[in-house]
Tab-separated table of C-alpha atoms in Angstrom:
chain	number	residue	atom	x	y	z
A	1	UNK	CA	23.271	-56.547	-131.479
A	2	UNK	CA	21.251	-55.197	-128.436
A	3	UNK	CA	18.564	-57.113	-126.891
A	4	UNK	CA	15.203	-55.461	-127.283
A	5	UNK	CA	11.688	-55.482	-125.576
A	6	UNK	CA	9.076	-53.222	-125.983
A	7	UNK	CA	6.734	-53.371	-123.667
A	8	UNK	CA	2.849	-52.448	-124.192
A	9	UNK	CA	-0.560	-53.337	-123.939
A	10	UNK	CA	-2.378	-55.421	-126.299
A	11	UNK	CA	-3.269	-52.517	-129.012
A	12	UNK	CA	-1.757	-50.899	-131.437
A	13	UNK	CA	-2.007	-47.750	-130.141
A	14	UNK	CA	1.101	-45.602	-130.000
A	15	UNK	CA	3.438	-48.549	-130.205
A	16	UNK	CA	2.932	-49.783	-133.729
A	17	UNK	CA	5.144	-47.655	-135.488
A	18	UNK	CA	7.749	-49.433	-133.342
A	19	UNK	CA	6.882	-52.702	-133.996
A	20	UNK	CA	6.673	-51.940	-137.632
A	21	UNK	CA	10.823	-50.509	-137.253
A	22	UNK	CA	11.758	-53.871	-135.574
A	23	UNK	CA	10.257	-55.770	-138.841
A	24	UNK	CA	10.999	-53.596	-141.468
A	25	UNK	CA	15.100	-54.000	-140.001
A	26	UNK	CA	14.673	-57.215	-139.432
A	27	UNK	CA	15.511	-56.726	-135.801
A	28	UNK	CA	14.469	-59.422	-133.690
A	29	UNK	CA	12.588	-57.901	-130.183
A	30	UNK	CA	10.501	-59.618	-127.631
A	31	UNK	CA	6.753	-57.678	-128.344
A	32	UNK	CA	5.698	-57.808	-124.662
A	33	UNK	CA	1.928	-57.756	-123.875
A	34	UNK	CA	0.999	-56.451	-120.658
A	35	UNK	CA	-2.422	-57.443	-119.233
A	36	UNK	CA	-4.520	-54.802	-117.363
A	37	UNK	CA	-3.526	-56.859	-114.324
A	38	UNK	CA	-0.055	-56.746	-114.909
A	39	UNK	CA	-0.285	-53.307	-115.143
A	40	UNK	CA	-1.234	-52.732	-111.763
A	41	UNK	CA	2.158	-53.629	-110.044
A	42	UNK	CA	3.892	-53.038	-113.275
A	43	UNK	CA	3.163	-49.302	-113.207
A	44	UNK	CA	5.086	-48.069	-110.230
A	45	UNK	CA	7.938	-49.548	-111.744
A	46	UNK	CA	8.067	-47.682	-114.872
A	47	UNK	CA	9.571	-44.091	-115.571
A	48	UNK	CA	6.352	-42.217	-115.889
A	49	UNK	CA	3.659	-44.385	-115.257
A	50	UNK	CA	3.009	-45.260	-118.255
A	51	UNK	CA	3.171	-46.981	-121.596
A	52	UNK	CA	5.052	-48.315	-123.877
A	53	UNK	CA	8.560	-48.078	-122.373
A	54	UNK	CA	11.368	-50.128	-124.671
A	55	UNK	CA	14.086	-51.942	-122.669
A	56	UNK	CA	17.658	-51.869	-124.642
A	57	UNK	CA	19.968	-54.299	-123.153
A	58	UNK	CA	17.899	-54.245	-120.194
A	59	UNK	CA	18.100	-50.070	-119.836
A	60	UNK	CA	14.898	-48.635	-120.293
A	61	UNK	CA	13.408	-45.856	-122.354
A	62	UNK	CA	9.974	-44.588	-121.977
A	63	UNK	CA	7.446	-41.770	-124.397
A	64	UNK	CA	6.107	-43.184	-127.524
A	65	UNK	CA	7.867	-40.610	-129.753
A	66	UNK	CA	11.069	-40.962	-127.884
A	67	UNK	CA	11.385	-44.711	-128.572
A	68	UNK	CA	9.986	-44.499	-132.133
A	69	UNK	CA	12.664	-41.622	-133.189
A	70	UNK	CA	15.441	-43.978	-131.260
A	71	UNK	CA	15.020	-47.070	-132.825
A	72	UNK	CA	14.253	-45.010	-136.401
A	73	UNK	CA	17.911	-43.119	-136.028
A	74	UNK	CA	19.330	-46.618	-135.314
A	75	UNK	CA	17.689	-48.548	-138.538
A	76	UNK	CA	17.509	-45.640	-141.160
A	77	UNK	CA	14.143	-44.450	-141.145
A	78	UNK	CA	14.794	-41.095	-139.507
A	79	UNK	CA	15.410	-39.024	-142.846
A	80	UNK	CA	18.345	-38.551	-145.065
A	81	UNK	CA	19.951	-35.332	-143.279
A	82	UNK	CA	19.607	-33.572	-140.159
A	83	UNK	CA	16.980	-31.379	-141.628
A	84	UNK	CA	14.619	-34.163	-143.274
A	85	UNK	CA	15.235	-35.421	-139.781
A	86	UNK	CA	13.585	-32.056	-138.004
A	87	UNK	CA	10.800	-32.438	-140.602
A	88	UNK	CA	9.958	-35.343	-139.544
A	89	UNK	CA	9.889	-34.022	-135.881
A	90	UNK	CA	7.640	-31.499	-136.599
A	91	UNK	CA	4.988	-33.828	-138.181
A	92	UNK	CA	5.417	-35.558	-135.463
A	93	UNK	CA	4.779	-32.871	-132.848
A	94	UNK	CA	2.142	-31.457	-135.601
A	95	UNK	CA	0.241	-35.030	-135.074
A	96	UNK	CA	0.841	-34.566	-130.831
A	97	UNK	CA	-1.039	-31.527	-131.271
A	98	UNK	CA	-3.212	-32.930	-133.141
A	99	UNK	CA	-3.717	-35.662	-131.065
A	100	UNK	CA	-4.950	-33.565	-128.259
A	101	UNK	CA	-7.563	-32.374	-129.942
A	102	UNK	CA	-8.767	-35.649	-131.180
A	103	UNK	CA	-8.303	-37.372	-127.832
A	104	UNK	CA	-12.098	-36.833	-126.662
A	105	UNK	CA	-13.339	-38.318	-129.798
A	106	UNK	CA	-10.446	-41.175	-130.115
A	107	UNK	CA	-10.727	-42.072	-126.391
A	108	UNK	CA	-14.731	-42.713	-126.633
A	109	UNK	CA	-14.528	-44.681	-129.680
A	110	UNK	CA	-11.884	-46.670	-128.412
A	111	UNK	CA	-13.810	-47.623	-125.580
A	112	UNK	CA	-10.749	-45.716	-122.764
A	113	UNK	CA	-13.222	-42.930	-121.658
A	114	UNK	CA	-16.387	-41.832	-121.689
A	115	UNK	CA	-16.895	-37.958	-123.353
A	116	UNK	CA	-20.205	-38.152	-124.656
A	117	UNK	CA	-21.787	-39.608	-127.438
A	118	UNK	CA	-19.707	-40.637	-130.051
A	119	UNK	CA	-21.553	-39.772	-132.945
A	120	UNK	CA	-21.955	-36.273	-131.640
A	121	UNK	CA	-17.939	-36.491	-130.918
A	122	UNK	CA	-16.766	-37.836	-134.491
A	123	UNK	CA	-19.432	-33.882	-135.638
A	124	UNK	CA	-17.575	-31.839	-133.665
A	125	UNK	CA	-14.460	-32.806	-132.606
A	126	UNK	CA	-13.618	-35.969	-134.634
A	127	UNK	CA	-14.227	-34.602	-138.191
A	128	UNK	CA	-12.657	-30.603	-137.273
A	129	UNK	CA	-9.707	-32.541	-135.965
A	130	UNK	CA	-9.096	-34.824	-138.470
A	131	UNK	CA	-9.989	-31.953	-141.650
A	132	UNK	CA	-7.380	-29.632	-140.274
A	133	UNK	CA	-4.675	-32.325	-139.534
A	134	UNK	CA	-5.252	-34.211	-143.003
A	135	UNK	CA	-5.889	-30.777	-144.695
A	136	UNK	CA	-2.052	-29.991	-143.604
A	137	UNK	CA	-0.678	-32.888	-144.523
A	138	UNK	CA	-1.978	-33.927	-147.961
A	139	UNK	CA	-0.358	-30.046	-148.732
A	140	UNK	CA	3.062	-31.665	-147.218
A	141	UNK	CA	2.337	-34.898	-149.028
A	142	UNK	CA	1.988	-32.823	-152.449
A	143	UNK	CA	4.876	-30.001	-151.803
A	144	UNK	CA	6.974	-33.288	-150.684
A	145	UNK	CA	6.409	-34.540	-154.775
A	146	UNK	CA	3.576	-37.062	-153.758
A	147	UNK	CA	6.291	-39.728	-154.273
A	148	UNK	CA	4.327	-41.767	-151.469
A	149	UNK	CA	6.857	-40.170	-148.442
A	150	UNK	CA	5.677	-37.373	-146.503
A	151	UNK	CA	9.412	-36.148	-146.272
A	152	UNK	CA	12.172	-36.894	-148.462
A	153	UNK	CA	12.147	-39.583	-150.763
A	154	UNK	CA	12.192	-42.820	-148.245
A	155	UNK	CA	10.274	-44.192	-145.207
A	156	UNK	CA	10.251	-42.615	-142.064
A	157	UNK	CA	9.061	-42.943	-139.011
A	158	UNK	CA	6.301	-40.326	-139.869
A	159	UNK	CA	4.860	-42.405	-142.830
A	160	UNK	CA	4.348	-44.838	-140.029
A	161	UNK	CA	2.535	-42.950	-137.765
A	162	UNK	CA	0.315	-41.774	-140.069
A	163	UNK	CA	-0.686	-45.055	-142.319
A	164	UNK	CA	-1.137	-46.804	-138.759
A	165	UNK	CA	-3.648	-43.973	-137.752
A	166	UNK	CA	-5.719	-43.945	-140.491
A	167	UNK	CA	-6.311	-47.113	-139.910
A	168	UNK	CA	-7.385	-46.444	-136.344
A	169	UNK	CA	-9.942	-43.565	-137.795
A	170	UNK	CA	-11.506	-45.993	-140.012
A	171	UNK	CA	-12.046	-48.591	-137.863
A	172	UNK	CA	-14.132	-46.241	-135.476
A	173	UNK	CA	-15.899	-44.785	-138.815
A	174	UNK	CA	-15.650	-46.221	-142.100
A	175	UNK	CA	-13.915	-43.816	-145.056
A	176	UNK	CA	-13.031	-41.271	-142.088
A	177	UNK	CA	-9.920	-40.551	-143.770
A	178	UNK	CA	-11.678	-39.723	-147.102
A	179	UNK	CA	-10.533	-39.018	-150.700
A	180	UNK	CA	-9.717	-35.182	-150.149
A	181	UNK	CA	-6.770	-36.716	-148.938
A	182	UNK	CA	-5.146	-38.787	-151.643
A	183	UNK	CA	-1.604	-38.027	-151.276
A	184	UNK	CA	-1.937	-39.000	-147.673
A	185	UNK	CA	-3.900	-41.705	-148.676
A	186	UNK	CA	-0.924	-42.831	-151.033
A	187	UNK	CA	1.680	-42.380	-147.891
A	188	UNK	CA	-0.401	-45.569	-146.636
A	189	UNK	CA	-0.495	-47.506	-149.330
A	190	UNK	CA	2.943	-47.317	-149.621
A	191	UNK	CA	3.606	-48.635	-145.856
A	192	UNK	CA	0.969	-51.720	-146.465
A	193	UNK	CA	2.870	-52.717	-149.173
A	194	UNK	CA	5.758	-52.440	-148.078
A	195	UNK	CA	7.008	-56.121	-148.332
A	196	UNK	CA	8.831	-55.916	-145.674
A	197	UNK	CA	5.955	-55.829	-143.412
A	198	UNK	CA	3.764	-58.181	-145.580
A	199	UNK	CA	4.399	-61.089	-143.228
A	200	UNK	CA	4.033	-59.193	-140.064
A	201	UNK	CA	0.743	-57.679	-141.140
A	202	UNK	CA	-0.926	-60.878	-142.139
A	203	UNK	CA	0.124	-62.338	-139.097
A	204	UNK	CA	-0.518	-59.638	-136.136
A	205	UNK	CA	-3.630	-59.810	-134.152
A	206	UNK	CA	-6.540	-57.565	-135.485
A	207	UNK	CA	-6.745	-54.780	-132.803
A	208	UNK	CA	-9.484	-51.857	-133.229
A	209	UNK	CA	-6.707	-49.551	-132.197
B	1	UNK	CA	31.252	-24.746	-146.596
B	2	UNK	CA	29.932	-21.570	-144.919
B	3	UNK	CA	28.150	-20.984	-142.053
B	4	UNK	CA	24.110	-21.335	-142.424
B	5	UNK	CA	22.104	-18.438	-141.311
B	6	UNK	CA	19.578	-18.643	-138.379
B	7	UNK	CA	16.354	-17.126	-138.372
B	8	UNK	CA	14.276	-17.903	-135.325
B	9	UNK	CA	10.400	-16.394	-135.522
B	10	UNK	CA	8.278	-16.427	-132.459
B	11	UNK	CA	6.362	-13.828	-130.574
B	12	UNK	CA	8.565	-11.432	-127.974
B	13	UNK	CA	8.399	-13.837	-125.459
B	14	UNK	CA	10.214	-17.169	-123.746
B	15	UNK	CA	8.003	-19.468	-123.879
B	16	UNK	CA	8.678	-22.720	-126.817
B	17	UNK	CA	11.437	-20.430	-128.357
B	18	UNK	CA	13.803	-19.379	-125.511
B	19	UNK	CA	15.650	-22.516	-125.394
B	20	UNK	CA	16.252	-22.712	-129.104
B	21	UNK	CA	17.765	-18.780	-128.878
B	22	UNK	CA	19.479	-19.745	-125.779
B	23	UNK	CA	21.382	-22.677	-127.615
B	24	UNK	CA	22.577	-20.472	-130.776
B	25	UNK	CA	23.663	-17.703	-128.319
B	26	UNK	CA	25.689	-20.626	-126.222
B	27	UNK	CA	27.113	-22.026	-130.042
B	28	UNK	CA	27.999	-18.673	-130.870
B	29	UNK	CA	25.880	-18.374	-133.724
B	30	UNK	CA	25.150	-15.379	-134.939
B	31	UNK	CA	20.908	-15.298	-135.395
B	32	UNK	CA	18.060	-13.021	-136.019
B	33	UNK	CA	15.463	-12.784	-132.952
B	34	UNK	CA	12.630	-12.447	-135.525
B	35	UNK	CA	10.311	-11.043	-133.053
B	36	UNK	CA	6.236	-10.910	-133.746
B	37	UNK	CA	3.944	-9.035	-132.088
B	38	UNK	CA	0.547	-10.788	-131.202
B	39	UNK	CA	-0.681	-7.452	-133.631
B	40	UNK	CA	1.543	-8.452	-136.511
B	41	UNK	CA	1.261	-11.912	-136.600
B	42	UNK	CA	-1.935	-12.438	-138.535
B	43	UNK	CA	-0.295	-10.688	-142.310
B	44	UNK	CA	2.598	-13.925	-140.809
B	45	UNK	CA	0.424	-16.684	-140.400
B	46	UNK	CA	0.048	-18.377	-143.631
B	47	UNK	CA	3.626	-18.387	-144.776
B	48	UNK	CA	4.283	-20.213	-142.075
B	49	UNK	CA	4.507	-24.102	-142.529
B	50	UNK	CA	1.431	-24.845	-140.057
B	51	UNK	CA	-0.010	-21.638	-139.149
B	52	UNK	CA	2.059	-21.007	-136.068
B	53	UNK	CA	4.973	-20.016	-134.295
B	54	UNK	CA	8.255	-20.399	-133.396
B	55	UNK	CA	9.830	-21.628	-137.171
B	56	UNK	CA	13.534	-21.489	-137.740
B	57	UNK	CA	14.229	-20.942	-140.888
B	58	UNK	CA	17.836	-22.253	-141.553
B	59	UNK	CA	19.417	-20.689	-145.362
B	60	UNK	CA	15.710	-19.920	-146.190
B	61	UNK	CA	14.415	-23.706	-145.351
B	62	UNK	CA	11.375	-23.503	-142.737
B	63	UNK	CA	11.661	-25.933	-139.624
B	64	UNK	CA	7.961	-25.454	-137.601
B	65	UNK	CA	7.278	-27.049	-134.243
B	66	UNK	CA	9.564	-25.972	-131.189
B	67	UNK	CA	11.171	-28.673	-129.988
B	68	UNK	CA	11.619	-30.565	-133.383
B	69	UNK	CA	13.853	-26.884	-134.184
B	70	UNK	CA	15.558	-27.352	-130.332
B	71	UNK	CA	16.416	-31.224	-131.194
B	72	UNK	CA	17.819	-29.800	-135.019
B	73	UNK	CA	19.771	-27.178	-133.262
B	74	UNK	CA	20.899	-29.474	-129.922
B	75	UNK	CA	22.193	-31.604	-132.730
B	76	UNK	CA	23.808	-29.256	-134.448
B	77	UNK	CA	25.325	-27.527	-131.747
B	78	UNK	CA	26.061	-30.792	-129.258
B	79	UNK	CA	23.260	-30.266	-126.506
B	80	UNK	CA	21.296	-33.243	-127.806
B	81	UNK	CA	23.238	-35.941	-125.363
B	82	UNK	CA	26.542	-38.140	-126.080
B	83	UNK	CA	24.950	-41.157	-127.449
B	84	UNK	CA	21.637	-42.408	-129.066
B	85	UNK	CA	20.465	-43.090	-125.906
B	86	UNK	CA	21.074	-40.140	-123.992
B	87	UNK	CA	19.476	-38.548	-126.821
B	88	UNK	CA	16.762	-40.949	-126.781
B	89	UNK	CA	16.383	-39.915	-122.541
B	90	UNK	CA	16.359	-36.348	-123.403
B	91	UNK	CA	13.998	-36.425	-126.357
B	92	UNK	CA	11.276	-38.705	-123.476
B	93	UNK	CA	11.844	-35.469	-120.834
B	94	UNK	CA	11.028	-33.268	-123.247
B	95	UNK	CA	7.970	-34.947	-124.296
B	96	UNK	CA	6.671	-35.529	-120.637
B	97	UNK	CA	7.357	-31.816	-120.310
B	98	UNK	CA	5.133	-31.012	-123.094
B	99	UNK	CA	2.583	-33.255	-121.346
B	100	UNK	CA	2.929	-31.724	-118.486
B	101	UNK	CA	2.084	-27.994	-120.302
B	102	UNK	CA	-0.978	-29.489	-121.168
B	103	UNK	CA	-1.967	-30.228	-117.821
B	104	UNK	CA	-1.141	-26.942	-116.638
B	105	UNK	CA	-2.582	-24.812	-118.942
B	106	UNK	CA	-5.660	-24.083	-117.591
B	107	UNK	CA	-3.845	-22.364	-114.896
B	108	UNK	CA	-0.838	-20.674	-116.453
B	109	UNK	CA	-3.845	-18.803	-119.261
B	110	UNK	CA	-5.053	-17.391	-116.404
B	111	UNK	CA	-1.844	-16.266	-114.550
B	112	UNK	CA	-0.369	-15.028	-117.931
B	113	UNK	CA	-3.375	-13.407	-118.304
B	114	UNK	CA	-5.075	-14.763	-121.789
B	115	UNK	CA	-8.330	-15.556	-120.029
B	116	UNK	CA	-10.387	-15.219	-116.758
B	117	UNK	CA	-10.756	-17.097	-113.816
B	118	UNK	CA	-9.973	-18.447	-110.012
B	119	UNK	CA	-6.051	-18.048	-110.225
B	120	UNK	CA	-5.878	-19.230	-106.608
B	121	UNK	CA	-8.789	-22.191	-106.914
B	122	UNK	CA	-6.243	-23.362	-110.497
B	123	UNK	CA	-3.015	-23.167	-108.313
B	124	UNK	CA	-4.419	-25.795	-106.171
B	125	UNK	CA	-6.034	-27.642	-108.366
B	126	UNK	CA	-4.667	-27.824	-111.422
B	127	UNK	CA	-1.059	-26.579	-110.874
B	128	UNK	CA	0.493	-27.996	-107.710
B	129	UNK	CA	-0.563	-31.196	-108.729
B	130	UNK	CA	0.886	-31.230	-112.352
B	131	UNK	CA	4.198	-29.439	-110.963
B	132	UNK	CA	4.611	-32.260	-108.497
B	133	UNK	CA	3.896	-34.762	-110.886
B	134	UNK	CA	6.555	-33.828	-113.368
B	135	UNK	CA	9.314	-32.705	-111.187
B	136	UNK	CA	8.965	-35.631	-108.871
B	137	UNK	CA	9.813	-37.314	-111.934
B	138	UNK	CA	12.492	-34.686	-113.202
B	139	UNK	CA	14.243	-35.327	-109.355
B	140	UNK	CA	14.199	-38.845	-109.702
B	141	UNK	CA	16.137	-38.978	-112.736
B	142	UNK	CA	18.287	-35.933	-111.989
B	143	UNK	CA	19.200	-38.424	-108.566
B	144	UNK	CA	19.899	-41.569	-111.080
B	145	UNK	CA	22.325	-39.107	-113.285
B	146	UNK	CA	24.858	-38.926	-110.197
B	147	UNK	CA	23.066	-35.350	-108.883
B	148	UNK	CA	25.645	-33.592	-111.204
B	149	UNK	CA	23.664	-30.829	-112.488
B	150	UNK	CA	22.287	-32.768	-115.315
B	151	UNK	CA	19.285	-34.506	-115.833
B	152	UNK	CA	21.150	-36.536	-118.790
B	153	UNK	CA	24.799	-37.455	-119.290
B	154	UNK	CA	27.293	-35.275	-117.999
B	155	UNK	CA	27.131	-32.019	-120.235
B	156	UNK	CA	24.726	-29.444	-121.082
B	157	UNK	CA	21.116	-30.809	-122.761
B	158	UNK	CA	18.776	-28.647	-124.288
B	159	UNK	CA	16.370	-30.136	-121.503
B	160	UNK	CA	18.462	-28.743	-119.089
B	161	UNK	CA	17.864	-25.562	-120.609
B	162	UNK	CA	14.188	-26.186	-121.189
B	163	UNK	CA	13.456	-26.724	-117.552
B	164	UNK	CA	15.603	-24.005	-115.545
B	165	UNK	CA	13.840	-21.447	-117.687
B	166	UNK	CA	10.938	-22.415	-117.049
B	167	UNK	CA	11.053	-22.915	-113.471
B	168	UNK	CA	11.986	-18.877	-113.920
B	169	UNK	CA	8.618	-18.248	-115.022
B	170	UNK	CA	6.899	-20.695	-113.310
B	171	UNK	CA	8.249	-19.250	-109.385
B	172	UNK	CA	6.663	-15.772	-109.780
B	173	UNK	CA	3.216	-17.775	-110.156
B	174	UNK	CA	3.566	-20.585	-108.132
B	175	UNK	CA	5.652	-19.414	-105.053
B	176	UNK	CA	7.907	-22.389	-103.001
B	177	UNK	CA	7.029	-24.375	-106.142
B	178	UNK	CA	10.184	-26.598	-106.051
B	179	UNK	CA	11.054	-26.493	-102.422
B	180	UNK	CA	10.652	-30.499	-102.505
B	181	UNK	CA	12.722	-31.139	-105.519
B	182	UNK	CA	16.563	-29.940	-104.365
B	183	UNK	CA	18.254	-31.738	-107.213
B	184	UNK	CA	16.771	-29.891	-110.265
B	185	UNK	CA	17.197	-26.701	-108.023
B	186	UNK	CA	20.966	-27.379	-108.339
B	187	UNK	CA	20.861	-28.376	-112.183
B	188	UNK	CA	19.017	-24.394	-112.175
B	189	UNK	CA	21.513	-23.094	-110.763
B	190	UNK	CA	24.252	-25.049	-112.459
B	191	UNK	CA	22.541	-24.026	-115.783
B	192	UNK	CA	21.484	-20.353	-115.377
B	193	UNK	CA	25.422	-19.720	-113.522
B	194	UNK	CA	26.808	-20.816	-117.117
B	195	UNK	CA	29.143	-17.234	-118.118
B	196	UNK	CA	27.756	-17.485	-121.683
B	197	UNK	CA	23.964	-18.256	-120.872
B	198	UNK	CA	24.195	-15.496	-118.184
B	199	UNK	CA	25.195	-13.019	-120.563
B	200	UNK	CA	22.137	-13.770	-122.759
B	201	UNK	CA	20.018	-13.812	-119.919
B	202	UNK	CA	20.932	-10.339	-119.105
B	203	UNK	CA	20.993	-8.640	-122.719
B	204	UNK	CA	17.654	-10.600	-123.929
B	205	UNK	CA	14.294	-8.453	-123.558
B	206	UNK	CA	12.751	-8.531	-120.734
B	207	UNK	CA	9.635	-10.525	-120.555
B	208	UNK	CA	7.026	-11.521	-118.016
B	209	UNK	CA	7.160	-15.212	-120.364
């Protein structure tokens, strides 16, 4: 078995959904915490600058996305077939997108940078973001069956993504993530359960993001 | 089992959906270059899965999002990288290149000519420095692959593909642009001299992007 270490700072953040693939395998990896003075000499030394990079047998792999779709190809939580596999690409790029247009909003509340106020933010950027993104996915959730999956009919990395995010949104503002959204919603409730992650969840450190 | 057919929609230029095109022309895979016209595209919109374009649509099944259809067809086709974590590599240059289009759109609007402003005052400011960012990183790790005209492994990646067409487009805007970065210069060459890319290069429509 390879040795793994995924290396991040102390947030949830775009990392998550691979810490939750390391538990949910059962795959044993060092969950390294870097400290914003760490980071300092630590950054040159990194691919792009940035974080979270994963080291495999001491060879390392940087972009969130990148690492997340590895390590769900090696433990089965990719999809079931090339195609569920694109699907759950494109959500993924979908939520990039997304992303981008949420950043002003996401990077104020989270306390990363300054856009303005952050009540005016969650008006018109937050809530515009978040009604088109959800909007699209509770119609994939649905066309999907609404078996709790937002492709095929087992956890992927997507599901992931998503349940960790809404968590994120509701931590800056309660009941963001509303109940126009229940199939989504389900897609969540599913990962929290999961018992797989049970122990991990009641144990990991309460982050705002 | 029969051959699936291939129908890639995006608007008559490069752009997200030349390197998908370029890798079923490479395969050999016969494909229709489901052209839209900025004109037509509004009656298109809403049967597509998120309101925009390029989809693939592979035996009738919609794929959205341009590089989750590249990975599906670099998969498909054997562009995607000889192991997990060549894959893994090209999946992270892809997604710093999509980073990097972020940071550069503000100037690249303007030179395509979707919007008004300072082309010379963006150049400077806004596209020199997100060229250099990326490609110093895209010469780096060309350099750690050996310098044999791949940025990944030793065959053909769809990020390879990705990146010399781009750099097509990007020289008639940004003159001299990679005169600091020989190494993906050769990987250009080495991709755009391949017999069977050529050929599609020279029967595809011609377009300023």
């Amino acid at each position: 078995m390879p040795s793994y270490k995924l290396i991040y700072f102390d947030v949830r953040g775009l990392a998550e959904v691979s810490r939750f693939l390391f538990y949910l395998s059962s795959t044993p990896f060092q969950d390294y915490e870097v400290s914003d003075a760490e980071w300092l000499t630590l950054q040159g030394k990194t691919p792009y600058g940035k974080l979270p990079i994963l080291e495999v047998d001491g060879k390392t792999l940087a972009q969130s996305f990148a690492i997340a779709r590895y390590l769900a190809r090696e433990f089965g939580f990719a999809g079931n077939s090339p195609f569920e596999c694109a699907l759950v690409d494109a959500l993924g790029d979908q939520f990039k997108d997304y992303w981008g247009e949420l950043f002003p909003y996401f990077a104020t509340c989270a306390g990363i940078k300054e856009f303005g106020n952050s009540n005016i933010l969650r008006r018109e950027v937050g809530e515009p973001a978040r009604d088109k993104f959800f909007t699209m996915l509770e119609r994939v959730a649905k066309e999907n069956g609404s078996n709790g999956h937002l492709v095929g009919d087992s956890l992927t990395w997507i599901d992931l993504t998503v349940a960790d995010h809404i968590t994120t949104l509701n931590n800056f503002s309660d009941g963001f993530v509303d109940d126009r959204f229940p199939a989504v919603l389900a897609v969540r409730e599913k990962v929290m359960n999961d018992p797989r992650l049970t122990e991990y969840l009641a144990k990991r450190p309460k982050r705002y993001f | 089992k029969t051959m699936p057919t291939y129908k890639l929609s995006y608007f008559p230029g490069r752009g997200l959906g030349e390197v998908s095109r370029q890798m079923l022309h490479l395969s050999g895979t016969p494909f229709e270059d489901n052209r839209i016209t900025m004109d037509d595209w509004p009656k298109h919109k809403e049967s597509t899965p998120f309101g925009q374009m390029p989809v693939l649509t592979v035996d009738g099944k919609q794929i959205p999002q341009s590089f989750a259809i590249a990975r599906y067809l670099a998969n498909q086709f054997g562009f995607a990288g000889k192991t997990p974590l060549e894959s893994a590599w090209v999946d992270a240059l892809a997604d710093q290149y999509k980073d990097y289009t972020t940071e550069i759109r503000p100037f690249l609007m303007v030179a395509y000519g979707f919007g008004e402003g300072d082309k010379d005052k963006l150049r400077k400011e806004v596209a020199e420095p997100a060229i250099n960012k990326l490609f110093t990183i895209l010469e780096k790790k060309a350099k750690e692959n050996g310098s044999n005209g791949h940025f990944v492994g030793s065959s053909l990646t769809w990020v390879d593909l990705l990146v010399s067409d781009h750099m097509g487009i990007l020289e008639t805007h940004v003159p001299n642009a990679f005169t600091a970065f020989p190494t993906v210069q050769d990987i250009r060459k080495k991709t755009t001299s391949l017999p069977k890319l050529k050929e599609w290069i020279d029967k595809r429509p011609v377009t300023p992007f």
